[in-house]
Amino acid sequence: METSTVARETVLAALGRVQDPDLKRDLVTLGMIEDLVLEDGRVAFTLVLTTAACPLKAQIEGECRTAVLAVPGVREVAINTTARVRKAAHPTADRKSLDGVAHVVAIGSGKGGVGKTTVSANLAASLAASGARVGLLDGDIYGPNLPRMLGVNRQPSQREGKIVPVEAWGIRFMSMGLLVSQGEAVVWRGPMLHGAIKSFLHDVDWGELDYLLVDLPPGTGDVQLSLIQQTVVAGAVIVATPSTVAIDDAVKAVAMFDKLQVPVLGMIENMSGFECPGCGARHELFAPSGAVEARALAMGRPFLGAIPLHPDVRGGGDEGRPIVLSKPESACGRAFTALAGQLARRVSIQTLGAA
């Protein structure tokens, strides 16, 4: 039984002084405090984060605990932390949201060969491992490499007129590579690409998802336009290596998303220096590490993080088990986990808005 109404209001007032570090608004106003129970000096409540991959979870929990313990008469605090990804309202007449999907996130690059598909697979796997409901759409119709990188080689089934995505590593997954024989080339013109993307979005039973990541082909062409015309895209992530050519093309990708009014959630530097597994030394193969971060900050864009070049990352892709799952405690595994947290954080900020 609660001690008193005043005690409840006092505890809520204390929690109301704790702010989300990104959103700059208090947890009570944001609706992040639920199921508050007070009994004999013990306070219990549920802390509802905006993403299961929240990189600031420990900080927020600690501030809540400190604030409540400072209330006179409170001797014990029990916090049950969970997460609920919130879907933003998208009042656009020409773009249809996907039923059950909270956020569609495009992962692109201006240039091929920068490891964008490897990044997509590891981000999806990391988000799923954190407890998020994740889908991954392979938008590279001509070169669908994700089936190999996820270790999937079976065709999807159908149910009630819808395609049922294949599941791998907790990810709901769809790719043209699941529909054609291995080694078969897809030779299509633009209108057929448009139809494929439309079908992958609206004819697939994605179910309830927190994030649907879309691995886009290089460039700024038909698939990118089709995706943005067919549904609401919460934001885009741009992948580049620290080379002048790759960064120049990444800037073009940023410009494309700006023109199409899709927020750029951040940039990622992949192959950020080579970490030699033999000698342990680090070598700059393309250009000095940090070049992508410098360009991102110069353009006023968030920088999500960097991934070093390491044979284990390539091996994980070839063997069908992303490194974030096969070697989560490795430097690259931890880097991908941190990236996933930063991506989830940027989506939350984009959805709820910072003050």
XYZ file of N, CA, C and O in Angstrom, residues 7-188:
728
model
N 3.858 11.484 -0.802
C 5.090 10.752 -1.065
C 5.185 10.400 -2.555
O 6.242 10.495 -3.163
N 4.082 10.006 -3.138
C 4.068 9.677 -4.559
C 4.409 10.915 -5.394
O 5.223 10.864 -6.306
N 3.804 12.022 -5.058
C 4.067 13.258 -5.788
C 5.510 13.706 -5.595
O 6.139 14.238 -6.518
N 6.053 13.453 -4.398
C 7.446 13.833 -4.135
C 8.406 13.008 -4.979
O 9.390 13.521 -5.524
N 8.113 11.705 -5.071
C 8.958 10.835 -5.889
C 8.874 11.235 -7.356
O 9.897 11.316 -8.061
N 7.673 11.510 -7.845
C 7.524 11.936 -9.239
C 8.230 13.268 -9.489
O 8.821 13.487 -10.549
N 8.179 14.145 -8.501
C 8.876 15.426 -8.644
C 10.384 15.209 -8.728
O 11.083 15.874 -9.507
N 10.897 14.255 -7.929
C 12.325 13.956 -7.983
C 12.710 13.380 -9.343
O 13.710 13.780 -9.942
N 11.903 12.460 -9.843
C 12.178 11.885 -11.164
C 11.990 12.923 -12.265
O 12.622 12.844 -13.317
N 11.138 13.881 -12.005
C 10.919 14.957 -12.976
C 12.102 15.893 -13.123
O 12.140 16.707 -14.047
N 13.069 15.757 -12.215
C 14.292 16.564 -12.332
C 15.391 15.822 -13.095
O 16.468 16.381 -13.332
N 15.114 14.582 -13.468
C 16.067 13.805 -14.265
C 15.720 13.983 -15.734
O 14.590 13.737 -16.151
N 16.689 14.401 -16.518
C 16.459 14.644 -17.934
C 17.061 13.551 -18.803
O 18.085 12.951 -18.449
N 16.415 13.293 -19.939
C 17.055 12.485 -20.959
C 18.212 13.306 -21.516
O 17.999 14.442 -21.970
N 19.438 12.786 -21.492
C 20.597 13.589 -21.904
C 20.521 14.090 -23.345
O 21.090 15.134 -23.666
N 19.846 13.353 -24.223
C 19.743 13.752 -25.624
C 18.563 14.671 -25.878
O 18.670 15.675 -26.592
N 17.418 14.327 -25.299
C 16.190 15.067 -25.600
C 16.039 16.334 -24.768
O 15.206 17.184 -25.085
N 16.827 16.443 -23.677
C 16.820 17.632 -22.825
C 15.442 17.911 -22.236
O 15.063 19.058 -22.015
N 14.690 16.847 -21.990
C 13.385 16.955 -21.347
C 13.314 15.913 -20.237
O 14.006 14.896 -20.279
N 12.480 16.183 -19.233
C 12.486 15.285 -18.085
C 11.749 13.985 -18.385
O 10.887 13.916 -19.269
N 12.105 12.944 -17.642
C 11.596 11.606 -17.905
C 10.101 11.486 -17.674
O 9.417 10.715 -18.361
N 9.567 12.227 -16.717
C 8.131 12.153 -16.432
C 7.335 12.748 -17.581
O 6.365 12.158 -18.064
N 7.752 13.902 -18.057
C 7.069 14.531 -19.192
C 7.141 13.665 -20.433
O 6.190 13.586 -21.216
N 8.266 12.988 -20.623
C 8.445 12.123 -21.779
C 7.688 10.802 -21.669
O 7.676 10.008 -22.607
N 7.064 10.553 -20.510
C 6.330 9.312 -20.322
C 7.218 8.101 -20.149
O 6.817 6.972 -20.466
N 8.412 8.306 -19.619
C 9.374 7.216 -19.468
C 9.323 6.553 -18.095
O 10.073 5.616 -17.820
N 8.447 7.034 -17.216
C 8.277 6.440 -15.886
C 6.892 5.812 -15.810
O 5.883 6.490 -15.997
N 6.842 4.520 -15.538
C 5.573 3.803 -15.447
C 5.570 2.900 -14.214
O 6.618 2.600 -13.642
N 4.355 2.474 -13.815
C 4.160 1.461 -12.760
C 4.847 1.834 -11.454
O 5.511 0.999 -10.817
N 4.683 3.079 -11.043
C 5.316 3.535 -9.799
C 4.585 2.942 -8.591
O 3.366 3.078 -8.460
N 5.344 2.281 -7.719
C 4.797 1.663 -6.508
C 5.638 2.086 -5.319
O 6.873 2.025 -5.373
N 4.966 2.504 -4.228
C 5.656 2.891 -2.997
C 5.129 2.045 -1.853
O 3.905 1.911 -1.683
N 6.025 1.465 -1.069
C 5.600 0.650 0.064
C 6.723 0.544 1.085
O 7.811 0.061 0.780
N 6.450 1.055 2.291
C 7.385 0.928 3.425
C 8.794 1.411 3.068
O 9.792 0.735 3.352
N 8.898 2.558 2.472
C 10.200 3.111 2.137
C 10.840 2.531 0.895
O 11.958 2.898 0.538
N 10.168 1.615 0.238
C 10.685 1.015 -0.993
C 9.944 1.594 -2.187
O 8.714 1.648 -2.196
N 10.691 2.034 -3.180
C 10.112 2.607 -4.399
C 10.485 1.713 -5.578
O 11.657 1.360 -5.752
N 9.489 1.332 -6.336
C 9.723 0.532 -7.542
C 9.009 1.191 -8.710
O 7.909 1.729 -8.559
N 9.650 1.170 -9.866
C 9.017 1.721 -11.068
C 9.687 1.136 -12.305
O 10.764 0.526 -12.236
N 9.023 1.327 -13.425
C 9.556 0.889 -14.711
C 10.090 2.094 -15.465
O 9.388 3.101 -15.605
N 11.321 1.997 -15.910
C 11.949 3.027 -16.739
C 11.849 2.554 -18.192
O 12.423 1.526 -18.560
N 11.113 3.294 -19.007
C 10.866 2.904 -20.395
C 11.760 3.739 -21.307
O 11.462 4.911 -21.593
N 12.854 3.163 -21.755
C 13.758 3.866 -22.648
C 13.179 3.912 -24.057
O 12.269 3.150 -24.402
N 13.728 4.790 -24.885
C 13.204 4.949 -26.243
C 13.797 3.948 -27.219
O 13.366 3.868 -28.358
N 14.786 3.172 -26.777
C 15.360 2.123 -27.609
C 16.062 1.108 -26.729
O 16.652 1.466 -25.696
N 16.003 -0.166 -27.135
C 16.696 -1.206 -26.378
C 18.206 -1.054 -26.479
O 18.948 -1.549 -25.626
N 18.665 -0.371 -27.530
C 20.107 -0.195 -27.740
C 20.621 1.118 -27.157
O 21.673 1.596 -27.569
N 19.905 1.682 -26.215
C 20.269 2.989 -25.652
C 21.681 2.966 -25.062
O 21.954 2.219 -24.113
N 22.598 3.783 -25.584
C 23.969 3.778 -25.054
C 24.092 4.497 -23.711
O 25.133 4.418 -23.070
N 23.029 5.185 -23.284
C 23.067 5.959 -22.039
C 22.237 5.300 -20.944
O 21.904 5.937 -19.945
N 21.938 4.030 -21.111
C 21.077 3.317 -20.157
C 21.611 3.405 -18.735
O 20.884 3.776 -17.801
N 22.865 3.079 -18.530
C 23.435 3.063 -17.176
C 23.403 4.456 -16.554
O 23.120 4.612 -15.359
N 23.679 5.475 -17.350
C 23.673 6.847 -16.840
C 22.281 7.256 -16.376
O 22.109 7.826 -15.290
N 21.272 6.954 -17.192
C 19.905 7.338 -16.837
C 19.430 6.584 -15.611
O 18.818 7.156 -14.700
N 19.717 5.278 -15.561
C 19.340 4.490 -14.381
C 19.999 5.055 -13.120
O 19.352 5.184 -12.069
N 21.276 5.386 -13.208
C 21.990 5.918 -12.052
C 21.420 7.228 -11.565
O 21.271 7.447 -10.344
N 21.076 8.108 -12.487
C 20.509 9.406 -12.093
C 19.130 9.236 -11.467
O 18.774 9.953 -10.528
N 18.342 8.278 -11.987
C 17.025 8.010 -11.391
C 17.183 7.496 -9.964
O 16.493 7.943 -9.038
N 18.086 6.551 -9.783
C 18.297 5.962 -8.458
C 18.755 7.028 -7.453
O 18.249 7.101 -6.323
N 19.705 7.870 -7.866
C 20.206 8.930 -6.982
C 19.101 9.910 -6.609
O 18.974 10.316 -5.436
N 18.277 10.293 -7.601
C 17.208 11.262 -7.358
C 16.173 10.724 -6.378
O 15.735 11.437 -5.448
N 15.789 9.459 -6.529
C 14.751 8.894 -5.667
C 15.291 8.629 -4.265
O 14.594 8.854 -3.262
N 16.531 8.165 -4.157
C 17.109 7.917 -2.835
C 17.276 9.207 -2.038
O 17.383 9.164 -0.799
N 17.295 10.339 -2.715
C 17.409 11.623 -2.015
C 16.085 12.070 -1.396
O 16.049 13.016 -0.600
N 14.998 11.404 -1.720
C 13.688 11.736 -1.142
C 13.631 11.224 0.296
O 13.922 10.050 0.553
N 13.289 12.076 1.256
C 13.226 11.643 2.657
C 12.295 10.444 2.837
O 11.172 10.421 2.312
N 12.775 9.432 3.545
C 11.966 8.254 3.825
C 12.173 7.107 2.864
O 11.758 5.978 3.135
N 12.827 7.369 1.744
C 13.078 6.299 0.777
C 14.381 5.602 1.145
O 15.422 6.237 1.294
N 14.323 4.297 1.288
C 15.515 3.534 1.665
C 15.933 2.523 0.600
O 17.041 1.983 0.655
N 15.069 2.272 -0.370
C 15.382 1.267 -1.382
C 14.697 1.636 -2.699
O 13.559 2.114 -2.691
N 15.399 1.421 -3.798
C 14.849 1.716 -5.127
C 15.047 0.502 -6.027
O 16.156 -0.044 -6.114
N 13.973 0.081 -6.662
C 14.031 -1.023 -7.627
C 13.574 -0.500 -8.982
O 12.449 0.000 -9.118
N 14.441 -0.606 -9.976
C 14.140 -0.096 -11.315
C 14.080 -1.256 -12.296
O 15.040 -2.020 -12.423
N 12.948 -1.383 -12.947
C 12.799 -2.347 -14.034
C 12.932 -1.582 -15.350
O 12.062 -0.785 -15.696
N 14.021 -1.792 -16.054
C 14.275 -1.037 -17.284
C 13.831 -1.842 -18.497
O 14.188 -3.005 -18.653
N 13.039 -1.198 -19.333
C 12.598 -1.804 -20.576
C 12.706 -0.741 -21.672
O 13.265 0.323 -21.440
N 12.229 -1.060 -22.857
C 12.323 -0.102 -23.962
C 11.090 -0.206 -24.837
O 10.507 -1.282 -24.990
N 10.705 0.909 -25.387
C 9.602 0.964 -26.340
C 9.956 1.992 -27.409
O 10.037 3.187 -27.129
N 10.232 1.519 -28.604
C 10.568 2.429 -29.704
C 9.301 3.123 -30.167
O 8.308 2.467 -30.494
N 9.329 4.427 -30.198
C 8.137 5.193 -30.546
C 8.147 5.567 -32.022
O 9.173 5.965 -32.571
N 6.997 5.454 -32.614
C 6.858 5.766 -34.031
C 6.478 7.225 -34.182
O 5.549 7.713 -33.528
N 7.185 7.916 -35.059
C 6.901 9.332 -35.288
C 5.687 9.478 -36.186
O 5.378 8.616 -37.011
N 4.992 10.581 -36.030
C 3.885 10.905 -36.928
C 4.459 11.490 -38.217
O 5.311 12.371 -38.185
N 4.012 10.982 -39.337
C 4.518 11.441 -40.633
C 3.348 11.935 -41.483
O 2.743 11.165 -42.229
N 2.983 13.206 -41.379
C 1.826 13.718 -42.125
C 2.163 14.002 -43.593
O 2.201 15.142 -44.032
N 2.447 12.946 -44.347
C 2.722 13.135 -45.766
C 1.678 12.390 -46.578
O 1.412 11.211 -46.333
N 1.080 13.068 -47.540
C -0.006 12.485 -48.312
C 0.495 11.505 -49.362
O -0.214 10.592 -49.759
N 1.749 11.689 -49.817
C 2.227 10.890 -50.947
C 3.087 9.707 -50.546
O 3.500 8.929 -51.402
N 3.380 9.540 -49.264
C 4.229 8.442 -48.823
C 3.526 7.666 -47.727
O 3.129 8.217 -46.710
N 3.380 6.360 -47.929
C 2.638 5.506 -47.017
C 3.575 4.820 -46.032
O 4.526 4.165 -46.430
N 3.274 4.966 -44.749
C 4.047 4.251 -43.740
C 3.762 2.760 -43.850
O 2.685 2.342 -44.289
N 4.732 1.946 -43.461
C 4.548 0.503 -43.472
C 3.857 0.079 -42.185
O 4.286 0.444 -41.090
N 2.770 -0.676 -42.316
C 2.034 -1.128 -41.145
C 2.957 -1.892 -40.206
O 3.646 -2.839 -40.614
N 2.969 -1.491 -38.944
C 3.736 -2.206 -37.941
C 5.197 -1.835 -37.844
O 5.881 -2.268 -36.924
N 5.700 -1.056 -38.792
C 7.123 -0.695 -38.802
C 7.274 0.719 -38.239
O 6.745 1.679 -38.802
N 8.007 0.826 -37.144
C 8.162 2.135 -36.509
C 9.068 3.056 -37.314
O 8.749 4.229 -37.510
N 10.209 2.529 -37.799
C 11.180 3.386 -38.482
C 11.852 2.642 -39.630
O 12.383 1.544 -39.439
N 11.840 3.246 -40.797
C 12.609 2.768 -41.936
C 13.890 3.596 -42.001
O 13.833 4.832 -42.038
N 15.041 2.936 -41.996
C 16.332 3.625 -42.019
C 17.095 3.177 -43.248
O 17.348 1.976 -43.431
N 17.465 4.125 -44.106
C 18.243 3.829 -45.311
C 19.728 3.883 -44.981
O 20.191 4.810 -44.309
N 20.467 2.885 -45.459
C 21.923 2.870 -45.280
C 22.544 2.933 -46.668
O 22.390 2.014 -47.475
N 23.198 4.042 -46.967
C 23.692 4.262 -48.318
C 25.129 4.729 -48.356
O 25.783 4.927 -47.324
N 25.605 4.879 -49.582
C 26.941 5.414 -49.822
C 26.936 5.986 -51.230
O 26.144 5.570 -52.072
N 27.790 6.896 -51.481
C 27.875 7.412 -52.837
C 28.710 6.514 -53.727
O 28.610 6.571 -54.948
N 29.511 5.661 -53.140
C 30.504 4.876 -53.870
C 30.436 3.410 -53.454
O 30.167 3.104 -52.300
N 30.667 2.516 -54.399
C 30.729 1.100 -54.077
C 32.062 0.725 -53.446
O 33.034 1.480 -53.504
N 32.107 -0.431 -52.809
C 33.356 -0.933 -52.246
C 33.741 -0.348 -50.912
O 34.885 -0.520 -50.470
N 32.805 0.330 -50.228
C 33.146 0.938 -48.940
C 32.689 0.079 -47.764
O 32.838 0.472 -46.606
N 32.119 -1.097 -48.044
C 31.706 -1.991 -46.967
C 30.349 -1.674 -46.384
O 30.047 -2.078 -45.257
N 29.507 -1.017 -47.170
C 28.185 -0.625 -46.682
C 27.323 -1.823 -46.309
O 26.615 -1.802 -45.293
N 27.382 -2.901 -47.103
C 26.570 -4.074 -46.811
C 27.049 -4.760 -45.534
O 26.248 -5.237 -44.723
N 28.349 -4.824 -45.332
C 28.893 -5.377 -44.090
C 28.420 -4.556 -42.894
O 28.036 -5.110 -41.851
N 28.434 -3.243 -43.036
C 27.947 -2.374 -41.964
C 26.465 -2.623 -41.710
O 26.026 -2.735 -40.556
N 25.678 -2.747 -42.769
C 24.236 -2.976 -42.623
C 23.958 -4.264 -41.865
O 23.119 -4.304 -40.948
N 24.653 -5.344 -42.243
C 24.434 -6.637 -41.590
C 24.786 -6.578 -40.110
O 24.044 -7.097 -39.256
N 25.899 -5.947 -39.779
C 26.322 -5.880 -38.381
C 25.453 -4.950 -37.554
O 25.188 -5.229 -36.379
N 24.996 -3.850 -38.143
C 24.083 -2.964 -37.419
C 22.775 -3.684 -37.116
O 22.255 -3.607 -35.993
N 22.238 -4.392 -38.106
C 20.989 -5.123 -37.897
C 21.155 -6.190 -36.826
O 20.305 -6.341 -35.929
N 22.251 -6.939 -36.887
C 22.489 -7.997 -35.911
C 22.669 -7.434 -34.506
O 22.180 -8.008 -33.527
N 23.358 -6.306 -34.405
C 23.579 -5.695 -33.096
C 22.284 -5.167 -32.499
O 22.005 -5.358 -31.313
N 21.462 -4.514 -33.315
C 20.173 -4.011 -32.823
C 19.282 -5.163 -32.377
O 18.616 -5.086 -31.341
N 19.278 -6.255 -33.155
C 18.465 -7.412 -32.786
C 18.971 -8.037 -31.486
O 18.175 -8.435 -30.627
N 20.293 -8.099 -31.325
C 20.869 -8.674 -30.106
C 20.532 -7.835 -28.874
O 20.468 -8.360 -27.757
N 20.297 -6.550 -29.065
C 19.949 -5.670 -27.943
C 18.506 -5.863 -27.494
O 18.113 -5.373 -26.441
N 17.709 -6.567 -28.298
C 16.305 -6.783 -27.961
C 15.337 -6.079 -28.879
O 14.116 -6.232 -28.733
N 15.844 -5.299 -29.831
C 14.967 -4.607 -30.769
C 14.421 -5.574 -31.808
O 15.033 -6.595 -32.119
N 13.254 -5.247 -32.352
C 12.658 -6.022 -33.444
C 13.151 -5.407 -34.749
O 12.839 -4.256 -35.054
N 13.906 -6.178 -35.517
C 14.660 -5.617 -36.644
C 14.357 -6.370 -37.932
O 14.301 -7.605 -37.956
N 14.184 -5.605 -39.007
C 14.093 -6.156 -40.348
C 15.227 -5.606 -41.184
O 15.752 -4.517 -40.910
N 15.629 -6.355 -42.209
C 16.708 -5.924 -43.095
C 16.289 -6.205 -44.537
O 16.056 -7.359 -44.906
N 16.185 -5.157 -45.315
C 15.795 -5.269 -46.717
C 17.031 -5.020 -47.572
O 17.671 -3.975 -47.460
N 17.346 -5.986 -48.418
C 18.483 -5.870 -49.331
C 18.010 -5.127 -50.579
O 17.353 -5.689 -51.441
N 18.350 -3.850 -50.645
C 17.919 -3.030 -51.778
C 18.848 -3.086 -52.967
O 18.571 -2.460 -53.993
N 19.942 -3.836 -52.850
C 20.871 -3.949 -53.962
C 20.398 -5.092 -54.859
O 20.789 -6.245 -54.693
N 19.538 -4.766 -55.816
C 18.916 -5.781 -56.667
C 19.941 -6.452 -57.570
O 19.900 -7.668 -57.805
N 20.897 -5.679 -58.079
C 21.888 -6.230 -59.007
C 22.957 -7.052 -58.304
O 23.475 -8.022 -58.849
N 23.319 -6.651 -57.092
C 24.392 -7.356 -56.375
C 23.982 -7.693 -54.964
O 24.531 -7.136 -54.004
N 23.016 -8.607 -54.787
C 22.515 -8.928 -53.438
C 23.461 -9.841 -52.664
O 23.432 -11.055 -52.804
N 24.296 -9.254 -51.833
C 25.297 -10.014 -51.084
C 24.858 -10.385 -49.672
O 25.526 -11.177 -49.006
N 23.767 -9.802 -49.215
C 23.365 -10.044 -47.832
C 23.003 -11.497 -47.525
O 23.253 -11.963 -46.401
N 22.430 -12.278 -48.468
C 22.179 -13.687 -48.127
C 23.440 -14.425 -47.677
O 23.411 -15.187 -46.710
N 24.557 -14.187 -48.357
C 25.809 -14.821 -47.943
C 26.275 -14.275 -46.596
O 26.724 -15.028 -45.719
N 26.179 -12.972 -46.407
C 26.691 -12.372 -45.183
C 25.892 -12.784 -43.954
O 26.406 -12.746 -42.834
N 24.615 -13.167 -44.160
C 23.793 -13.631 -43.043
C 23.686 -15.149 -42.998
O 23.015 -15.702 -42.116
N 24.313 -15.830 -43.950
C 24.278 -17.281 -43.966
C 22.918 -17.848 -44.313
O 22.518 -18.902 -43.793
N 22.188 -17.167 -45.205
C 20.829 -17.577 -45.573
C 20.817 -18.011 -47.027
O 21.282 -17.270 -47.907
N 20.270 -19.197 -47.320
C 20.191 -19.628 -48.711
C 18.865 -20.321 -49.040
O 18.777 -21.126 -49.953
N 17.828 -20.026 -48.269
C 16.524 -20.629 -48.523
C 15.528 -19.567 -49.001
O 15.621 -18.402 -48.635
N 14.576 -20.013 -49.811
C 13.588 -19.093 -50.343
C 12.542 -18.755 -49.281
O 12.207 -19.600 -48.438
N 12.005 -17.542 -49.333
C 10.944 -17.180 -48.391
C 9.640 -17.890 -48.752
O 9.431 -18.280 -49.906
N 8.778 -18.062 -47.771
C 7.474 -18.678 -47.998
C 6.420 -17.590 -48.193
O 6.733 -16.385 -48.164
N 5.184 -18.003 -48.394
C 4.081 -17.068 -48.538
C 2.983 -17.411 -47.545
O 2.792 -18.578 -47.192
N 2.261 -16.380 -47.133
C 1.150 -16.574 -46.196
C 0.100 -15.506 -46.471
O 0.395 -14.313 -46.419
N -1.096 -15.956 -46.814
C -2.228 -15.053 -47.058
C -1.875 -13.964 -48.068
O -2.171 -12.784 -47.875
N -1.210 -14.400 -49.143
C -0.896 -13.474 -50.218
C 0.298 -12.576 -49.967
O 0.602 -11.704 -50.785
N 0.986 -12.769 -48.869
C 2.161 -11.959 -48.524
C 3.414 -12.836 -48.489
O 3.356 -14.026 -48.162
N 4.553 -12.229 -48.811
C 5.833 -12.917 -48.679
C 6.262 -12.872 -47.218
O 6.219 -11.808 -46.577
N 6.656 -14.016 -46.684
C 7.125 -14.078 -45.296
C 8.646 -13.979 -45.306
O 9.321 -14.831 -45.889
N 9.213 -12.947 -44.697
C 10.672 -12.811 -44.731
C 11.366 -13.954 -44.008
O 10.839 -14.526 -43.053
N 12.549 -14.285 -44.490
C 13.375 -15.304 -43.839
C 13.974 -14.708 -42.565
O 14.272 -13.515 -42.510
N 14.143 -15.518 -41.537
C 14.744 -15.030 -40.295
C 16.158 -15.576 -40.142
O 16.407 -16.762 -40.390
N 17.065 -14.723 -39.742
C 18.452 -15.097 -39.478
C 18.997 -14.205 -38.382
O 18.886 -12.973 -38.467
N 19.557 -14.823 -37.336
C 20.166 -14.081 -36.227
C 19.194 -13.080 -35.587
O 19.577 -12.002 -35.168
N 17.904 -13.439 -35.556
C 16.906 -12.561 -34.967
C 16.461 -11.440 -35.877
O 15.735 -10.547 -35.440
N 16.867 -11.480 -37.145
C 16.545 -10.439 -38.121
C 15.555 -10.993 -39.142
O 15.740 -12.102 -39.654
N 14.517 -10.243 -39.459
C 13.624 -10.596 -40.561
C 14.218 -10.004 -41.829
O 14.449 -8.791 -41.898
N 14.418 -10.855 -42.819
C 15.303 -10.498 -43.922
C 14.682 -10.823 -45.273
O 14.049 -11.860 -45.445
N 14.870 -9.904 -46.237
C 14.372 -10.135 -47.595
C 15.390 -9.606 -48.597
O 15.960 -8.527 -48.420
N 15.621 -10.397 -49.665
C 16.620 -10.033 -50.673
C 16.268 -10.693 -51.999
O 15.716 -11.801 -52.044
N 16.622 -10.028 -53.096
C 16.499 -10.639 -54.417
C 17.370 -11.894 -54.498
O 17.063 -12.835 -55.237
N 18.442 -11.927 -53.720
C 19.319 -13.087 -53.709
C 18.655 -14.345 -53.192
O 19.161 -15.448 -53.409
N 17.504 -14.213 -52.512
C 16.758 -15.369 -52.046
C 15.816 -15.914 -53.111
O 15.262 -17.002 -52.961
N 15.628 -15.139 -54.186
C 14.640 -15.484 -55.206
C 15.250 -15.964 -56.515
O 14.537 -16.484 -57.376
N 16.557 -15.747 -56.690
C 17.222 -16.178 -57.926
C 18.315 -17.179 -57.570
O 18.791 -17.220 -56.439
N 18.694 -17.985 -58.546
C 19.742 -18.977 -58.322
C 21.086 -18.291 -58.097
O 21.349 -17.210 -58.645
N 21.930 -18.910 -57.280
C 23.248 -18.347 -57.009
C 24.044 -18.212 -58.309
O 24.125 -19.147 -59.102
N 24.597 -17.061 -58.531
C 25.363 -16.805 -59.742
C 24.543 -16.250 -60.882
O 25.103 -15.818 -61.899
N 23.218 -16.238 -60.732
C 22.362 -15.701 -61.792
C 22.369 -14.178 -61.743
O 22.229 -13.565 -60.678
N 22.518 -13.558 -62.912
C 22.543 -12.095 -62.995
C 21.134 -11.556 -63.156
O 20.312 -12.114 -63.882
N 20.853 -10.452 -62.471
C 19.592 -9.747 -62.634
C 19.836 -8.597 -63.603
O 20.581 -7.662 -63.292
N 19.238 -8.678 -64.793
C 19.441 -7.663 -65.832
C 18.110 -6.957 -66.050
O 17.270 -7.398 -66.847
N 17.915 -5.880 -65.325
C 16.637 -5.169 -65.357
C 16.853 -3.692 -65.637
O 17.891 -3.108 -65.294
